[in-house]
Short mmCIF file of C-alpha atoms in Angstrom, two decimals:
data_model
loop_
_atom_site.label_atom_id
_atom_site.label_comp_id
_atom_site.label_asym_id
_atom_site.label_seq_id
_atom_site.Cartn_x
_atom_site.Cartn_y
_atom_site.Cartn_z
CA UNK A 484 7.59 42.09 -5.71
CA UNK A 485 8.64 38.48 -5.16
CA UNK A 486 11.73 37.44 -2.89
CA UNK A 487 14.22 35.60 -5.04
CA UNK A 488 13.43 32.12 -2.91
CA UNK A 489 9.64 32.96 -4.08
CA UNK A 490 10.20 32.90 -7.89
CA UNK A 491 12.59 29.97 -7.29
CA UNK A 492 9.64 27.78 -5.41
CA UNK A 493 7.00 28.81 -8.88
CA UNK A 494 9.19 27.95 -11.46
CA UNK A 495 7.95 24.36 -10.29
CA UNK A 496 5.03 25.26 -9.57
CA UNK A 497 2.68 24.72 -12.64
CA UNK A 498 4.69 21.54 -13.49
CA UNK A 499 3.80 20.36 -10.23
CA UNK A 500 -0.05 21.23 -10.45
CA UNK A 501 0.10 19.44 -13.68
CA UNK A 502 1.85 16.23 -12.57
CA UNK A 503 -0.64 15.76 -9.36
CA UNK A 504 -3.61 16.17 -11.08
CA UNK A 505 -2.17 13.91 -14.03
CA UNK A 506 -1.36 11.49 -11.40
CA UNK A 507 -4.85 11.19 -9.87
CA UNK A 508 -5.81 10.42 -13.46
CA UNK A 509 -3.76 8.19 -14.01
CA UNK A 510 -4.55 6.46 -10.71
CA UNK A 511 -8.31 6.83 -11.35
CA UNK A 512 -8.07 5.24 -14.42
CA UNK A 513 -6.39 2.14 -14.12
CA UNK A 514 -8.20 1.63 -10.53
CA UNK A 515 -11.78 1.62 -12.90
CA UNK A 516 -10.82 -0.45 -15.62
CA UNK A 517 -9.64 -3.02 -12.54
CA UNK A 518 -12.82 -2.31 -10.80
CA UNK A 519 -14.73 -3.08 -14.32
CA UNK A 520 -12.87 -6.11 -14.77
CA UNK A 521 -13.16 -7.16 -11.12
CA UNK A 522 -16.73 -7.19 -11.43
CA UNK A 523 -16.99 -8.78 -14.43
CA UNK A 524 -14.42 -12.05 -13.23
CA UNK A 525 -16.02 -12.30 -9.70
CA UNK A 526 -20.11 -11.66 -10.15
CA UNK A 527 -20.91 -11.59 -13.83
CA UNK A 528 -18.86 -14.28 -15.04
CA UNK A 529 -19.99 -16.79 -12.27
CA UNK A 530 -23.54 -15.77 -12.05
CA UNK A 531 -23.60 -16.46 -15.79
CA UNK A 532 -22.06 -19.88 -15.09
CA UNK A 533 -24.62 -20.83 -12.60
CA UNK A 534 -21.70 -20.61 -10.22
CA UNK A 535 -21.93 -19.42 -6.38
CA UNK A 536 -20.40 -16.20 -5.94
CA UNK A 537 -17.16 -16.88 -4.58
CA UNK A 538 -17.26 -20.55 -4.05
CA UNK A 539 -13.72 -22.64 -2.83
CA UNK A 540 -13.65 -23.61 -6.52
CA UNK A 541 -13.95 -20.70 -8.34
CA UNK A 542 -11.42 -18.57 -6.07
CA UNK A 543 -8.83 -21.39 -6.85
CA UNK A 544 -9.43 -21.51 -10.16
CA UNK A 545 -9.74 -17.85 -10.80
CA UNK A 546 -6.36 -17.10 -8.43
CA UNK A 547 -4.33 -19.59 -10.67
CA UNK A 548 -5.65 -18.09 -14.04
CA UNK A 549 -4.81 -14.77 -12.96
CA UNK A 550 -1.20 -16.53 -12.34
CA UNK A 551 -0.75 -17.70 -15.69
CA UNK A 552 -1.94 -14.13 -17.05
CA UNK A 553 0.27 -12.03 -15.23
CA UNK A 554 2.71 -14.49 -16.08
CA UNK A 555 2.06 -14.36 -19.65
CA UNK A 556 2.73 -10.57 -19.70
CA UNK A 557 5.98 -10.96 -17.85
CA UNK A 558 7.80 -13.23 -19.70
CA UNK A 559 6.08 -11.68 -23.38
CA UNK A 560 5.46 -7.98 -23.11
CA UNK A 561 8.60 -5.65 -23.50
CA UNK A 562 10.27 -5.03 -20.51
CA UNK A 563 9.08 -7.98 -18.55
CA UNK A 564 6.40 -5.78 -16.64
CA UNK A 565 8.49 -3.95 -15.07
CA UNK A 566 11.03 -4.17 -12.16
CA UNK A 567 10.10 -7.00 -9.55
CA UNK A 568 8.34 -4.82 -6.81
CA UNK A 569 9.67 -7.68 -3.98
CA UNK A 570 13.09 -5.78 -4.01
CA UNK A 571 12.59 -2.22 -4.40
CA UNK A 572 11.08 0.19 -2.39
CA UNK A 573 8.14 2.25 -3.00
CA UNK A 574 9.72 5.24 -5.00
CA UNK A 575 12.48 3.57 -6.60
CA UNK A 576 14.47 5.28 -10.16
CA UNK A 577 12.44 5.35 -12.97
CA UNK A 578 11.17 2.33 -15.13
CA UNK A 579 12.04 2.37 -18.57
CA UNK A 580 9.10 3.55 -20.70
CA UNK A 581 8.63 0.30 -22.49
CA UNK A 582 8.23 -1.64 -19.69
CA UNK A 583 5.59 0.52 -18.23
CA UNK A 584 2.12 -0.90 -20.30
CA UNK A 585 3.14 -4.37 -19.39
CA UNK A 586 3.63 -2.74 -15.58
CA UNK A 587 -0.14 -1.64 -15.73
CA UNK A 588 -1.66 -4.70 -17.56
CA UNK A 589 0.09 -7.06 -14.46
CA UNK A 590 -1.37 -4.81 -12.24
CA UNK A 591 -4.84 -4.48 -13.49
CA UNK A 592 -4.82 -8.02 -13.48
CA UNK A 593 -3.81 -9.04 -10.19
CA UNK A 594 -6.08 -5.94 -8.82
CA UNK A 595 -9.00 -7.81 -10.67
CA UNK A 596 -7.92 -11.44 -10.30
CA UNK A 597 -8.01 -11.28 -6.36
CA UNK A 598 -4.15 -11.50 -5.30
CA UNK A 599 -3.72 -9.54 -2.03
CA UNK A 600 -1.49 -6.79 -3.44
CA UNK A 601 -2.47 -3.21 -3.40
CA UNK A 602 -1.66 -0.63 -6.90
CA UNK A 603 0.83 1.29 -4.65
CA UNK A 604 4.03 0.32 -6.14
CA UNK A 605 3.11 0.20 -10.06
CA UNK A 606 1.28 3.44 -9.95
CA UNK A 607 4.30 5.37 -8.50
CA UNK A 608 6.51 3.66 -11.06
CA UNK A 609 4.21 4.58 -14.03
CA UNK A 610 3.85 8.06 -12.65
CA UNK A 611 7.46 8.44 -11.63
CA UNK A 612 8.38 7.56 -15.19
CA UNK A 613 6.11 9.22 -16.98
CA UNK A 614 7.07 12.38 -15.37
CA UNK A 615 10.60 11.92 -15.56
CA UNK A 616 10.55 10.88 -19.61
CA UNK A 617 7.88 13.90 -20.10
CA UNK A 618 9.31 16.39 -17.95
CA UNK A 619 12.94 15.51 -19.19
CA UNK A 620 11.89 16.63 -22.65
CA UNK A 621 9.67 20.23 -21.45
CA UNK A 622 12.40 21.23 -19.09
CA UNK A 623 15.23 19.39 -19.40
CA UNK A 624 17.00 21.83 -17.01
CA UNK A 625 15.55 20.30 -14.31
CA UNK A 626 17.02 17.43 -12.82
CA UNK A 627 15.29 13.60 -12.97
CA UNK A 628 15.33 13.38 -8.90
CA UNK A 629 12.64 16.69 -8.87
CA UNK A 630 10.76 15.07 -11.30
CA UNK A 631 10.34 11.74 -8.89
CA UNK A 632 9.38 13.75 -5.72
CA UNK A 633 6.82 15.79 -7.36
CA UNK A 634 5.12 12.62 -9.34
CA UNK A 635 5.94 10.58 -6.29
CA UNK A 636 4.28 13.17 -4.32
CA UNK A 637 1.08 13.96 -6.35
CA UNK A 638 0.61 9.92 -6.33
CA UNK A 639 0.79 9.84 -2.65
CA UNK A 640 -1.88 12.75 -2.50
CA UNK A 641 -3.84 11.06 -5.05
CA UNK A 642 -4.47 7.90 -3.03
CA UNK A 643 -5.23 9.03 -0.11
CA UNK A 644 -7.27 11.84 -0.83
CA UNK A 645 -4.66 14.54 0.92
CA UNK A 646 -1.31 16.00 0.92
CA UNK A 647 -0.75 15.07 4.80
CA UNK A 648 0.52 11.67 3.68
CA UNK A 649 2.83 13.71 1.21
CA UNK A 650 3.87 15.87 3.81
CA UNK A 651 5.17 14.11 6.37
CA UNK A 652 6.89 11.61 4.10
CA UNK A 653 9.26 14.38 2.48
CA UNK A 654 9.83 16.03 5.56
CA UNK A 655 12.33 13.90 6.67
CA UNK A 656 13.69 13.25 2.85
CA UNK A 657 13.98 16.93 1.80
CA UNK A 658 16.29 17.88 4.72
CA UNK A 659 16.93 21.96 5.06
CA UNK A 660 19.63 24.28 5.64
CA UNK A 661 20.20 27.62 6.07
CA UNK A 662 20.00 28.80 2.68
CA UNK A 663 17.36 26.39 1.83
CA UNK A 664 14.27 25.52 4.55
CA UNK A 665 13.01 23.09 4.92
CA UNK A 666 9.44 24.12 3.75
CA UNK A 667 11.04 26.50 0.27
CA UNK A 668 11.84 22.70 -0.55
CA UNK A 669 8.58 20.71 0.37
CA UNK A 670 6.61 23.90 -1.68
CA UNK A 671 6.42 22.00 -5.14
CA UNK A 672 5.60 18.37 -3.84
CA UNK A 673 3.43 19.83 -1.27
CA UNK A 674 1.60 21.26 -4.56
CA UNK A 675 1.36 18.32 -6.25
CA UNK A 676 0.30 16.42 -3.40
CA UNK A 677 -2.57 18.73 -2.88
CA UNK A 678 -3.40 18.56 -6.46
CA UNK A 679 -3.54 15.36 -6.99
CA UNK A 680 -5.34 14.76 -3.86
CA UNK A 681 -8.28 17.34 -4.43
CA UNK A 682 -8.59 15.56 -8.46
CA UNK A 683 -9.03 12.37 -6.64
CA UNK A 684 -11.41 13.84 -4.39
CA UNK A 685 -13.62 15.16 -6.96
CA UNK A 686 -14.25 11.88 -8.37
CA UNK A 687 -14.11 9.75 -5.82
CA UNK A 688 -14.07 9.89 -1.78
CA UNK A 689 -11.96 7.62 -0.18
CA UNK A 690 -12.72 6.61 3.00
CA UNK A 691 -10.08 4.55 5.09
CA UNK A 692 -11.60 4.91 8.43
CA UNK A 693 -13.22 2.11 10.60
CA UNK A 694 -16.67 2.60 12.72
CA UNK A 695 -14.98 2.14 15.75
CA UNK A 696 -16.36 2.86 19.33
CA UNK A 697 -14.89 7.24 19.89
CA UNK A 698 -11.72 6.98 22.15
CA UNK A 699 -13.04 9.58 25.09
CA UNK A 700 -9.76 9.68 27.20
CA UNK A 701 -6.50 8.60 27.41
CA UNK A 702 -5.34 6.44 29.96
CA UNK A 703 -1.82 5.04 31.20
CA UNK A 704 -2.53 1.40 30.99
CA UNK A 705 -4.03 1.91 27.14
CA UNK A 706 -0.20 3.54 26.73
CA UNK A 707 0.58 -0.09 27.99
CA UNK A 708 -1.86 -1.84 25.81
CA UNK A 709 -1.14 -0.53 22.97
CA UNK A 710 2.56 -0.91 23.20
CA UNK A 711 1.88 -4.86 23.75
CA UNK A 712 -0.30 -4.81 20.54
CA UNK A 713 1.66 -2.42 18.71
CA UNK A 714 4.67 -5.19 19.88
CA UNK A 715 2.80 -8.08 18.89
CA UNK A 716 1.93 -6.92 15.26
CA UNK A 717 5.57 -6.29 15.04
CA UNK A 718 6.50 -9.75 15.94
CA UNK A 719 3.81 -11.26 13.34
CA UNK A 720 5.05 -8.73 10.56
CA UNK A 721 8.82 -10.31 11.19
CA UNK A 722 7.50 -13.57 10.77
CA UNK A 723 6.59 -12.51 6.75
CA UNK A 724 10.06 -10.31 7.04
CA UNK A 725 12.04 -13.52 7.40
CA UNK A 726 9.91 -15.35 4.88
CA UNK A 727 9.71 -13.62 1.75
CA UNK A 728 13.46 -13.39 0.97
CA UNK A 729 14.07 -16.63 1.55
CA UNK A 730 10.51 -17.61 -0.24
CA UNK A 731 11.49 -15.31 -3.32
CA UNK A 732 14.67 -17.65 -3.63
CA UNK A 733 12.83 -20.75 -3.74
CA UNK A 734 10.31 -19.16 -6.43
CA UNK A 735 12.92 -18.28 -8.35
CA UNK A 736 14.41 -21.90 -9.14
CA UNK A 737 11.11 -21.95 -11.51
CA UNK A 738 12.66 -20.17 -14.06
CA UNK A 739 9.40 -19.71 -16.45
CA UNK A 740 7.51 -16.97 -14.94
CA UNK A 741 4.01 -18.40 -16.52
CA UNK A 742 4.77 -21.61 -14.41
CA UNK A 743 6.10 -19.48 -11.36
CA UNK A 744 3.12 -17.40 -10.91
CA UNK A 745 0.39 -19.49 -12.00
CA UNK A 746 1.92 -21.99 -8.81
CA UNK A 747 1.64 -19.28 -7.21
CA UNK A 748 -1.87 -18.11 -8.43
CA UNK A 749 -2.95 -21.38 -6.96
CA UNK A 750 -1.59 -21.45 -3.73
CA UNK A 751 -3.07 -17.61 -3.32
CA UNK A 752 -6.25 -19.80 -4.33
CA UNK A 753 -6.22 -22.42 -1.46
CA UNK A 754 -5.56 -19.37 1.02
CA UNK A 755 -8.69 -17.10 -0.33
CA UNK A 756 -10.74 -20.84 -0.19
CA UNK A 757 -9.50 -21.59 3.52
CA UNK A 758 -10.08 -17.44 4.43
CA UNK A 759 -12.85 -16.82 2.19
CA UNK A 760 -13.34 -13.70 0.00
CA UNK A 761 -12.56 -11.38 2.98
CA UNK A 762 -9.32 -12.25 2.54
CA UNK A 763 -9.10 -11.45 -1.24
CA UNK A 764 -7.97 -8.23 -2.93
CA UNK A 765 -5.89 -5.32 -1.87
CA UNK A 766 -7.29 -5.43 1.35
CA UNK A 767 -9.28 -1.88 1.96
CA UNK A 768 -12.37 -2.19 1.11
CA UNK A 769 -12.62 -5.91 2.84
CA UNK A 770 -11.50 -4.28 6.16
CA UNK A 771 -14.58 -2.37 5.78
CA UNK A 772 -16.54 -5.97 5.87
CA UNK A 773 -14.57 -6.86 9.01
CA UNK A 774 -16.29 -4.04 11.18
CA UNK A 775 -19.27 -3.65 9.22
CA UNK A 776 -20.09 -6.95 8.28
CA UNK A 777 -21.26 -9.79 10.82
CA UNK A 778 -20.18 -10.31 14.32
CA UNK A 779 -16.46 -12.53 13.70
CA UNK A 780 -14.83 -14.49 16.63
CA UNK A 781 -11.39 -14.03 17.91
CA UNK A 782 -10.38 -17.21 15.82
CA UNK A 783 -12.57 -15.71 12.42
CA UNK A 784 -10.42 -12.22 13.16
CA UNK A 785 -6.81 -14.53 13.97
CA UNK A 786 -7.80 -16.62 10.29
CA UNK A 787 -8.18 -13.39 8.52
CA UNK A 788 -4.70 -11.73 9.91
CA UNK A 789 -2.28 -14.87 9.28
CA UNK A 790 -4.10 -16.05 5.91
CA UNK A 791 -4.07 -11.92 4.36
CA UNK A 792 0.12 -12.05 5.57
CA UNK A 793 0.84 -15.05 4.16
CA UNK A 794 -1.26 -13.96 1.11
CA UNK A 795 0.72 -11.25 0.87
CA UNK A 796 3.81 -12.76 1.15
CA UNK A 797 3.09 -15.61 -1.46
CA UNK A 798 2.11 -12.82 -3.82
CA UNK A 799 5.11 -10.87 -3.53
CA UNK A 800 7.34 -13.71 -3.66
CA UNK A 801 5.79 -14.79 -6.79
CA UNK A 802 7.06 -11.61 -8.50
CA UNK A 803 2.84 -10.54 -8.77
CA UNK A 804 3.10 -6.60 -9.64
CA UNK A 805 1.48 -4.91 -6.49
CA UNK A 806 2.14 -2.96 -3.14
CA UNK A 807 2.83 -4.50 0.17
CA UNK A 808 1.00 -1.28 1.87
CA UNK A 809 -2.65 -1.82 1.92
CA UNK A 810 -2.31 -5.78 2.50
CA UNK A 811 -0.90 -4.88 5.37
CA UNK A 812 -3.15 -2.64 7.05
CA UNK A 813 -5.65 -5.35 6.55
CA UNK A 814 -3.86 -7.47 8.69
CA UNK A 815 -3.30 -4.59 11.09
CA UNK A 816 -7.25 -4.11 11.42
CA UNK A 817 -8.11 -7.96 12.01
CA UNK A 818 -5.24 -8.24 14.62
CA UNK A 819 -6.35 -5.17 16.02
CA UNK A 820 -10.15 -6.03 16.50
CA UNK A 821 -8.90 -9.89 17.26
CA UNK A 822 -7.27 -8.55 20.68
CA UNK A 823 -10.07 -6.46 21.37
CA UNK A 824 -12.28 -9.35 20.85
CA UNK A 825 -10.18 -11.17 23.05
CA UNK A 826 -9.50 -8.54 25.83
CA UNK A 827 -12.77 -6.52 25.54
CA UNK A 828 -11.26 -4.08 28.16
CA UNK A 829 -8.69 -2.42 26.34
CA UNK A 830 -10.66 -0.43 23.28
CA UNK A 831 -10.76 -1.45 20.34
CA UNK A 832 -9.41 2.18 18.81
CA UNK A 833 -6.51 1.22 20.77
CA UNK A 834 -5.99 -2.38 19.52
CA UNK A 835 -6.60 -1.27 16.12
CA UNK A 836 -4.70 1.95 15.65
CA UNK A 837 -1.86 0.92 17.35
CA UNK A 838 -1.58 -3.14 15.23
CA UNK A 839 -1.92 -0.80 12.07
CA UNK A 840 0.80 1.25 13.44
CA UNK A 841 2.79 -1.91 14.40
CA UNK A 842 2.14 -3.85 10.80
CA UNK A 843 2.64 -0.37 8.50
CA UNK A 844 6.33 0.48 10.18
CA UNK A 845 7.07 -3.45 9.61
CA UNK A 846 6.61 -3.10 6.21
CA UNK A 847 7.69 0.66 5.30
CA UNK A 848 9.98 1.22 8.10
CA UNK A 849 8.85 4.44 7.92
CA UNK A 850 7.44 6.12 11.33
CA UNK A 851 5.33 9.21 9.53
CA UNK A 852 3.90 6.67 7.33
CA UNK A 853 2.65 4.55 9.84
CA UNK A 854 1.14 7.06 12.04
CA UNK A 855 -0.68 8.45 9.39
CA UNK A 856 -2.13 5.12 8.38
CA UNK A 857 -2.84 4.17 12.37
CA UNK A 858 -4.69 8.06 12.34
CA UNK A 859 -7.24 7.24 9.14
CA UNK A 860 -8.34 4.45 10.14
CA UNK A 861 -9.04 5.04 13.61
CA UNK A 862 -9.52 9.41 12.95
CA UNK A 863 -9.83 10.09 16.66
CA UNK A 864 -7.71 13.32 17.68
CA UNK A 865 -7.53 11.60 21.52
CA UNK A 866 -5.44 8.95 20.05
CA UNK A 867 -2.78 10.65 18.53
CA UNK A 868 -0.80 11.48 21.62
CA UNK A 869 -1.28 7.67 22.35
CA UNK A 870 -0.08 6.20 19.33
CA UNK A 871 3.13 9.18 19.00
CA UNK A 872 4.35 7.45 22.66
CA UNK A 873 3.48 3.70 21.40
CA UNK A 874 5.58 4.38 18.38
CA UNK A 875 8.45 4.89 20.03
CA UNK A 876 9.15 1.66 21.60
CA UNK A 877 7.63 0.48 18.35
CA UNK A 878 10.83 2.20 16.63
CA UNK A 879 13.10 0.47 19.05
CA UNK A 880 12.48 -2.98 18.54
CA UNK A 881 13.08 -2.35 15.04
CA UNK A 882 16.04 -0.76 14.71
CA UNK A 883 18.22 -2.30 12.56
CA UNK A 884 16.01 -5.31 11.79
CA UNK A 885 15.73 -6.77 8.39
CA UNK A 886 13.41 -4.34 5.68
CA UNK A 887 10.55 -6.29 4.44
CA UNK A 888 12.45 -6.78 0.67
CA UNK A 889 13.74 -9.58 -1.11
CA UNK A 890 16.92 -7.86 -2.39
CA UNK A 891 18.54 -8.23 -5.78
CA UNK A 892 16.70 -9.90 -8.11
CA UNK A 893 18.57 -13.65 -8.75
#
């Protein structure tokens, strides 16, 4: 009863059910045990101590331990942890399988320890080669690069709690033709997407929007507005463009990783100290704090944006394993409410949406991407025609601009 193109689509489908909701797993897992461990380094351990939560001291000293220990499991564990995520993009060819536990024990750590680096990267390698070393031996008829869309796809769905994300990535990947649409090819991912984000939802329900005043009507001057902020995030996310290549080569000349990355460790110490816990972590839920939490100047909300980039940077450039993603919509959010602070007349769903917009396509160079992120965090349907016109002198300025990557590893 099935159309040939029908039975073609399910052959992948049950793999692809499986590999989402594996993903989410996978995902959920390693985010607890850093959660666990989190909790442990940054409230048990120091209320133990008689030591004030979060104190200058303690964030430097915990920052440069959790140097030395991801350092440790670079330079010992097989595989060296893994690729160096500063030069490849987010789904990248597989990882060899031995590499892989050192990949999650870096990861875990620097989740825990406080370095401003979000799991993106090291769960979509662990996935991706997983799936590809797993599916290689059930199937082996199918080739490796199906294997890396659907894990990469059911790990996208998995942290954010959707396929949309999923979606509109591999829409302009998966190209289509006349014998093959478009949408026969996005079937499979699009399944593993959705699988992996309804797992994630049934354990946990992420929540990446902002309590930000409703956006009642568009206007032309917040099309101007939010081009200027969308503009000005731009020109701050350059700034840490230009720096972490050239940072990355200077790291480098320490050849011991322990050494490399606990110097690093400590300067991601003095930065937390100066910004203060805020600026700690992957970024998401201390975004949260910056519109729930007490009212913040536009110097507290300037402090926030340029210590969390240069965080980020740092960590990168240190070879810490982590994504460059969440950071970064951190910094969108305090630049975002820092101009609406400053210029209370342009809204701050506006400022927001559109810096997040600006900061995301700086670092992913990826225009589906960043509207997606800019529409969760700000989820107000009267934006979206907004932020599809600010992205496209967004898109402009950056054409052919340097990609936020530190290139072949020295």
């Amino acid at each position: 009863m099935l159309h040939p193109r029908a039975r073609t689509m399910l052959i992948l489908a049950l793999p692809a059910l499986i590999i989402g909701v594996a993903s989410s797993f996978i995902l959920l897992f390693m985010m607890r045990v850093a959660g666990l461990l989190q909790t442990f380094l940054w409230q048990s351990l120091p209320g133990s101590l008689g030591i004030a939560l979060f104190s200058p001291g303690w964030i430097i000293a915990m920052l440069t331990l959790t140097g030395i220990a991801v350092g440790l499991v670079i330079r010992y564990f097989p595989g060296h942890g893994g690729p160096d995520p500063a030069c490849e993009p987010l789904i990248s060819t597989p990882v060899e399988s031995r590499a892989l536990p050192g990949l999650a024990l870096a990861m875990i750590i620097g989740l825990a320890g406080g370095v401003s680096l979000g799991p993106e990267y090291p769960i979509m390698a662990i996935n991706i080669a997983l799936a590809v070393a797993l599916g290689g031996k059930l199937l082996p008829r199918v080739h490796s690069l199906d294997w890396t869309i659907l894990a990469a796809a059911g790990t996208i769905g998995a942290m954010f709690g959707t396929p949309v994300a999923a979606a509109l990535i591999f829409s302009q990947t998966l190209n289509g033709n006349n014998d093959v649409p478009l949408w026969d090819k996005l079937f499979a991912p699009l399944m593993a997407a959705a699988a992996g984000g309804v797992t994630t939802s049934l354990f946990v329900h992420p929540n990446f929007s902002l309590p930000v005043a409703h956006y009642a009507q568009l206007h032309l001057t917040d099309i101007f507005s939010g081009a200027v902020v969308a503009a000005l995030a731009i020109a701050l996310g350059m700034v840490a463009v230009w720096c972490l290549p050239r940072l990355h080569t200077l790291m480098r000349k320490m050849k011991n990783p322990v050494l490399m990355l606990g110097a690093g460790g400590f300067i991601l110490g003095v930065l937390g100290a100066i910004g203060g816990p805020q600026t700690l972590f992957k970024g998401l839920d201390e975004m949260q704090q910056l519109a729930f939490g007490q009212t913040w100047t536009v110097y507290d909300y300037f402090l926030f944006a340029v210590i969390k980039l240069a965080a980020l940077v740092i960590a990168a450039a240190c070879g810490f394993r982590g994504g460059r993603i969440f950071p970064a919509v951190f910094v969108g959010v305090a630049l975002g409410l820092m101009l609406h602070e400053h210029v209370e007349a342009v809204p701050a769903a506006v400022t927001v949406s559109c810096a997040v917009l600006g900061m995301v396509l700086v670092v992913t160079r990826d225009g589906w991407m960043s509207l997606f992120m800019a529409a969760v965090i700000v989820p107000d349907t009267q934006l979206l025609p907004l932020l599809c016109i600010v992205m496209l002198p967004a898109w402009l300025l950056l054409a052919g601009k340097p990609l936020m990557i530190a290139g072949p590893k020295n």
